[in-house]
Amino acid sequence: MKTLQVSIVTPDGPVYDSEVEMVSTKAESGELGILPGHIPLVAPLQIGAVRLNNGTETEYVAVSGGFLEVRPEKVTILAQTAERAENIDIARAEEAKKRAESRLQGNQDDTDFRRAELALKRAMNRIDVYKHH
Ligand code: ATP
């Protein structure tokens, strides 16, 4: 089976670097599954999981938006933040989720709803990805 080199990098440094058979994630336009030999592509990403399949197992990485660049033998994901499932602090994510939910439920005039919604999405994504470690 052919493979793809996948790198996930953030402003804090590299988070993932490996050969995989398939990478799938959520682009702004919908689910994307990339196999070796895919046509070149650049796509903005949603807050979501990147799933990396090496033929025997699937690893999950939580990303909070960014860009995916596809070349026939290489995929680069530039993300604002990225955590491998085993590096997620679940207590921190649960706390962030509670905080965002109470901001969204409270009727305070000064609540930045968009910001709270994004914080909730990031927390829920981390909680979901953590389940796959
Ligand atoms: P919090 O409110 O807990 O800070 P957040 O969604 O606002 O969550 P971000 O701004 O997305 O946090 O991330 C800031 C930094 O903290 C990034 O380096 C990110 O990888 C890391 N990070 C955030 N939440 C977690 C977590 N639950 N486990 C591990 N790393 C995390």
PDB file of C-alpha atoms and ligand atoms in Angstrom:
ATOM      1  CA  MET A   1       0.000   0.000   0.000  1.00  0.00           C
ATOM      2  CA  LYS A   2       1.278   3.484  -0.884  1.00  0.00           C
ATOM      3  CA  THR A   3       1.761   6.006   1.886  1.00  0.00           C
ATOM      4  CA  LEU A   4       1.566   9.741   2.474  1.00  0.00           C
ATOM      5  CA  GLN A   5       3.849  11.839   4.666  1.00  0.00           C
ATOM      6  CA  VAL A   6       1.666  13.816   7.092  1.00  0.00           C
ATOM      7  CA  SER A   7       2.891  16.744   9.202  1.00  0.00           C
ATOM      8  CA  ILE A   8       0.741  18.665  11.655  1.00  0.00           C
ATOM      9  CA  VAL A   9       2.352  21.892  12.829  1.00  0.00           C
ATOM     10  CA  THR A  10       1.240  24.706  15.123  1.00  0.00           C
ATOM     11  CA  PRO A  11       2.802  28.058  16.071  1.00  0.00           C
ATOM     12  CA  ASP A  12       4.264  26.188  19.093  1.00  0.00           C
ATOM     13  CA  GLY A  13       5.967  23.564  16.925  1.00  0.00           C
ATOM     14  CA  PRO A  14       5.358  20.176  15.268  1.00  0.00           C
ATOM     15  CA  VAL A  15       2.734  17.891  16.795  1.00  0.00           C
ATOM     16  CA  TYR A  16       2.658  14.956  14.381  1.00  0.00           C
ATOM     17  CA  ASP A  17       4.948  13.622  11.661  1.00  0.00           C
ATOM     18  CA  SER A  18       4.429  10.198  10.146  1.00  0.00           C
ATOM     19  CA  GLU A  19       3.682   8.049   7.103  1.00  0.00           C
ATOM     20  CA  VAL A  20       0.015   7.074   6.798  1.00  0.00           C
ATOM     21  CA  GLU A  21      -2.210   5.336   4.275  1.00  0.00           C
ATOM     22  CA  MET A  22      -5.097   7.752   4.666  1.00  0.00           C
ATOM     23  CA  VAL A  23      -5.836  11.038   6.416  1.00  0.00           C
ATOM     24  CA  SER A  24      -9.327  12.378   6.949  1.00  0.00           C
ATOM     25  CA  THR A  25     -10.595  15.572   8.495  1.00  0.00           C
ATOM     26  CA  LYS A  26     -13.274  18.242   8.372  1.00  0.00           C
ATOM     27  CA  ALA A  27     -12.651  21.024   5.879  1.00  0.00           C
ATOM     28  CA  GLU A  28     -14.924  24.088   5.876  1.00  0.00           C
ATOM     29  CA  SER A  29     -16.588  22.524   2.818  1.00  0.00           C
ATOM     30  CA  GLY A  30     -17.149  19.139   4.494  1.00  0.00           C
ATOM     31  CA  GLU A  31     -15.411  15.837   5.248  1.00  0.00           C
ATOM     32  CA  LEU A  32     -12.193  15.249   3.301  1.00  0.00           C
ATOM     33  CA  GLY A  33     -10.487  11.889   2.895  1.00  0.00           C
ATOM     34  CA  ILE A  34      -7.005  12.018   1.360  1.00  0.00           C
ATOM     35  CA  LEU A  35      -5.186   9.018  -0.120  1.00  0.00           C
ATOM     36  CA  PRO A  36      -1.693   8.966  -1.701  1.00  0.00           C
ATOM     37  CA  GLY A  37      -1.705  10.569  -5.157  1.00  0.00           C
ATOM     38  CA  HIS A  38      -4.450  13.074  -4.363  1.00  0.00           C
ATOM     39  CA  ILE A  39      -4.510  16.194  -6.527  1.00  0.00           C
ATOM     40  CA  PRO A  40      -2.907  19.310  -4.972  1.00  0.00           C
ATOM     41  CA  LEU A  41      -5.327  21.209  -2.779  1.00  0.00           C
ATOM     42  CA  VAL A  42      -5.427  23.886  -0.098  1.00  0.00           C
ATOM     43  CA  ALA A  43      -8.463  23.963   2.180  1.00  0.00           C
ATOM     44  CA  PRO A  44      -9.425  25.778   5.381  1.00  0.00           C
ATOM     45  CA  LEU A  45     -10.263  23.421   8.248  1.00  0.00           C
ATOM     46  CA  GLN A  46     -13.003  23.394  10.855  1.00  0.00           C
ATOM     47  CA  ILE A  47     -12.483  22.667  14.538  1.00  0.00           C
ATOM     48  CA  GLY A  48     -12.409  18.867  14.422  1.00  0.00           C
ATOM     49  CA  ALA A  49     -10.496  15.614  14.520  1.00  0.00           C
ATOM     50  CA  VAL A  50      -7.766  14.623  12.096  1.00  0.00           C
ATOM     51  CA  ARG A  51      -7.843  10.831  11.681  1.00  0.00           C
ATOM     52  CA  LEU A  52      -4.611   9.196  10.573  1.00  0.00           C
ATOM     53  CA  ASN A  53      -4.721   5.593   9.417  1.00  0.00           C
ATOM     54  CA  ASN A  54      -1.424   3.733   9.039  1.00  0.00           C
ATOM     55  CA  GLY A  55      -3.008   0.518   7.787  1.00  0.00           C
ATOM     56  CA  THR A  56      -3.290  -1.161  11.173  1.00  0.00           C
ATOM     57  CA  GLU A  57      -4.609   1.573  13.468  1.00  0.00           C
ATOM     58  CA  THR A  58      -6.167   5.039  13.446  1.00  0.00           C
ATOM     59  CA  GLU A  59      -4.685   7.861  15.482  1.00  0.00           C
ATOM     60  CA  TYR A  60      -6.703  10.983  16.354  1.00  0.00           C
ATOM     61  CA  VAL A  61      -5.436  14.560  16.665  1.00  0.00           C
ATOM     62  CA  ALA A  62      -7.690  17.450  17.737  1.00  0.00           C
ATOM     63  CA  VAL A  63      -7.188  20.624  15.684  1.00  0.00           C
ATOM     64  CA  SER A  64      -8.890  23.978  16.141  1.00  0.00           C
ATOM     65  CA  GLY A  65      -9.038  25.254  12.597  1.00  0.00           C
ATOM     66  CA  GLY A  66      -6.214  26.105  10.229  1.00  0.00           C
ATOM     67  CA  PHE A  67      -5.271  24.939   6.755  1.00  0.00           C
ATOM     68  CA  LEU A  68      -4.660  21.664   4.977  1.00  0.00           C
ATOM     69  CA  GLU A  69      -2.211  21.584   2.088  1.00  0.00           C
ATOM     70  CA  VAL A  70      -2.231  18.464  -0.083  1.00  0.00           C
ATOM     71  CA  ARG A  71       0.503  17.430  -2.496  1.00  0.00           C
ATOM     72  CA  PRO A  72       0.556  13.968  -4.121  1.00  0.00           C
ATOM     73  CA  GLU A  73       2.858  12.446  -1.483  1.00  0.00           C
ATOM     74  CA  LYS A  74       2.604  14.914   1.380  1.00  0.00           C
ATOM     75  CA  VAL A  75      -0.091  16.501   3.527  1.00  0.00           C
ATOM     76  CA  THR A  76       0.703  19.456   5.770  1.00  0.00           C
ATOM     77  CA  ILE A  77      -1.781  20.721   8.332  1.00  0.00           C
ATOM     78  CA  LEU A  78      -1.096  24.166   9.760  1.00  0.00           C
ATOM     79  CA  ALA A  79      -3.307  24.484  12.825  1.00  0.00           C
ATOM     80  CA  GLN A  80      -3.851  27.155  15.473  1.00  0.00           C
ATOM     81  CA  THR A  81      -3.677  24.390  18.088  1.00  0.00           C
ATOM     82  CA  ALA A  82      -3.311  20.618  17.800  1.00  0.00           C
ATOM     83  CA  GLU A  83      -3.199  17.887  20.435  1.00  0.00           C
ATOM     84  CA  ARG A  84      -2.722  14.150  20.010  1.00  0.00           C
ATOM     85  CA  ALA A  85      -5.419  12.219  21.885  1.00  0.00           C
ATOM     86  CA  GLU A  86      -2.972  11.017  24.566  1.00  0.00           C
ATOM     87  CA  ASN A  87      -1.827  14.587  25.313  1.00  0.00           C
ATOM     88  CA  ILE A  88      -5.281  15.990  25.966  1.00  0.00           C
ATOM     89  CA  ASP A  89      -5.937  17.157  29.509  1.00  0.00           C
ATOM     90  CA  ILE A  90      -9.506  15.914  29.861  1.00  0.00           C
ATOM     91  CA  ALA A  91     -10.212  17.808  33.111  1.00  0.00           C
ATOM     92  CA  ARG A  92      -9.159  21.069  31.444  1.00  0.00           C
ATOM     93  CA  ALA A  93     -11.391  20.373  28.444  1.00  0.00           C
ATOM     94  CA  GLU A  94     -14.370  19.538  30.705  1.00  0.00           C
ATOM     95  CA  GLU A  95     -13.820  22.792  32.611  1.00  0.00           C
ATOM     96  CA  ALA A  96     -13.585  24.790  29.362  1.00  0.00           C
ATOM     97  CA  LYS A  97     -16.833  23.154  28.193  1.00  0.00           C
ATOM     98  CA  LYS A  98     -18.656  24.076  31.427  1.00  0.00           C
ATOM     99  CA  ARG A  99     -17.374  27.651  31.278  1.00  0.00           C
ATOM    100  CA  ALA A 100     -18.487  28.083  27.680  1.00  0.00           C
ATOM    101  CA  GLU A 101     -21.900  26.525  28.376  1.00  0.00           C
ATOM    102  CA  SER A 102     -22.583  28.804  31.315  1.00  0.00           C
ATOM    103  CA  ARG A 103     -21.593  31.836  29.244  1.00  0.00           C
ATOM    104  CA  LEU A 104     -23.969  30.757  26.494  1.00  0.00           C
ATOM    105  CA  GLN A 105     -26.821  30.083  28.938  1.00  0.00           C
ATOM    106  CA  GLY A 106     -26.429  33.271  30.943  1.00  0.00           C
ATOM    107  CA  ASN A 107     -28.170  36.313  29.550  1.00  0.00           C
ATOM    108  CA  GLN A 108     -25.391  38.774  30.121  1.00  0.00           C
ATOM    109  CA  ASP A 109     -25.339  41.593  27.614  1.00  0.00           C
ATOM    110  CA  ASP A 110     -21.567  41.601  27.441  1.00  0.00           C
ATOM    111  CA  THR A 111     -21.262  37.916  26.432  1.00  0.00           C
ATOM    112  CA  ASP A 112     -19.400  37.408  23.210  1.00  0.00           C
ATOM    113  CA  PHE A 113     -21.530  34.548  21.885  1.00  0.00           C
ATOM    114  CA  ARG A 114     -19.370  33.730  18.892  1.00  0.00           C
ATOM    115  CA  ARG A 115     -16.331  33.458  21.108  1.00  0.00           C
ATOM    116  CA  ALA A 116     -18.162  31.270  23.636  1.00  0.00           C
ATOM    117  CA  GLU A 117     -19.482  29.037  20.838  1.00  0.00           C
ATOM    118  CA  LEU A 118     -15.986  28.518  19.464  1.00  0.00           C
ATOM    119  CA  ALA A 119     -14.622  27.756  22.946  1.00  0.00           C
ATOM    120  CA  LEU A 120     -17.427  25.189  23.372  1.00  0.00           C
ATOM    121  CA  LYS A 121     -16.580  23.601  20.009  1.00  0.00           C
ATOM    122  CA  ARG A 122     -12.883  23.355  20.887  1.00  0.00           C
ATOM    123  CA  ALA A 123     -13.695  21.764  24.245  1.00  0.00           C
ATOM    124  CA  MET A 124     -16.188  19.277  22.768  1.00  0.00           C
ATOM    125  CA  ASN A 125     -13.713  18.341  20.045  1.00  0.00           C
ATOM    126  CA  ARG A 126     -10.984  17.660  22.632  1.00  0.00           C
ATOM    127  CA  ILE A 127     -13.363  15.561  24.731  1.00  0.00           C
ATOM    128  CA  ASP A 128     -14.342  13.576  21.645  1.00  0.00           C
ATOM    129  CA  VAL A 129     -10.740  13.029  20.483  1.00  0.00           C
ATOM    130  CA  TYR A 130      -9.619  12.051  24.008  1.00  0.00           C
ATOM    131  CA  LYS A 131     -11.968   9.043  23.790  1.00  0.00           C
ATOM    132  CA  HIS A 132      -9.746   7.623  21.050  1.00  0.00           C
ATOM    133  CA  HIS A 133      -6.474   7.385  23.015  1.00  0.00           C
TER     134      HIS A 133
HETATM  135  P1  ATP B   1      -8.743  26.730  27.770  1.00  0.00           P
HETATM  136  O1  ATP B   1      -9.899  27.634  28.097  1.00  0.00           O
HETATM  137  O2  ATP B   1      -8.713  25.489  28.601  1.00  0.00           O
HETATM  138  O3  ATP B   1      -7.415  27.447  27.692  1.00  0.00           O
HETATM  139  P2  ATP B   1      -8.935  26.989  24.916  1.00  0.00           P
HETATM  140  O4  ATP B   1      -9.789  26.275  23.930  1.00  0.00           O
HETATM  141  O5  ATP B   1      -9.216  28.437  25.085  1.00  0.00           O
HETATM  142  O6  ATP B   1      -9.029  26.179  26.284  1.00  0.00           O
HETATM  143  P3  ATP B   1      -6.710  27.205  23.160  1.00  0.00           P
HETATM  144  O7  ATP B   1      -6.568  28.694  23.092  1.00  0.00           O
HETATM  145  O8  ATP B   1      -7.385  26.505  22.019  1.00  0.00           O
HETATM  146  O9  ATP B   1      -7.412  26.798  24.545  1.00  0.00           O
HETATM  147  O10 ATP B   1      -5.268  26.543  23.348  1.00  0.00           O
HETATM  148  C1  ATP B   1      -4.219  27.168  24.091  1.00  0.00           C
HETATM  149  C2  ATP B   1      -3.095  26.148  24.268  1.00  0.00           C
HETATM  150  O11 ATP B   1      -3.475  25.159  25.221  1.00  0.00           O
HETATM  151  C3  ATP B   1      -2.730  25.368  23.013  1.00  0.00           C
HETATM  152  O12 ATP B   1      -1.352  25.096  23.024  1.00  0.00           O
HETATM  153  C4  ATP B   1      -3.522  24.072  23.142  1.00  0.00           C
HETATM  154  O13 ATP B   1      -2.887  23.001  22.457  1.00  0.00           O
HETATM  155  C5  ATP B   1      -3.497  23.862  24.647  1.00  0.00           C
HETATM  156  N1  ATP B   1      -4.705  23.201  25.171  1.00  0.00           N
HETATM  157  C6  ATP B   1      -5.925  23.741  25.326  1.00  0.00           C
HETATM  158  N2  ATP B   1      -6.777  22.888  25.911  1.00  0.00           N
HETATM  159  C7  ATP B   1      -6.071  21.745  26.121  1.00  0.00           C
HETATM  160  C8  ATP B   1      -6.383  20.477  26.684  1.00  0.00           C
HETATM  161  N3  ATP B   1      -7.610  20.202  27.179  1.00  0.00           N
HETATM  162  N4  ATP B   1      -5.410  19.551  26.754  1.00  0.00           N
HETATM  163  C9  ATP B   1      -4.175  19.814  26.286  1.00  0.00           C
HETATM  164  N5  ATP B   1      -3.808  20.985  25.730  1.00  0.00           N
HETATM  165  C10 ATP B   1      -4.734  21.950  25.656  1.00  0.00           C
END
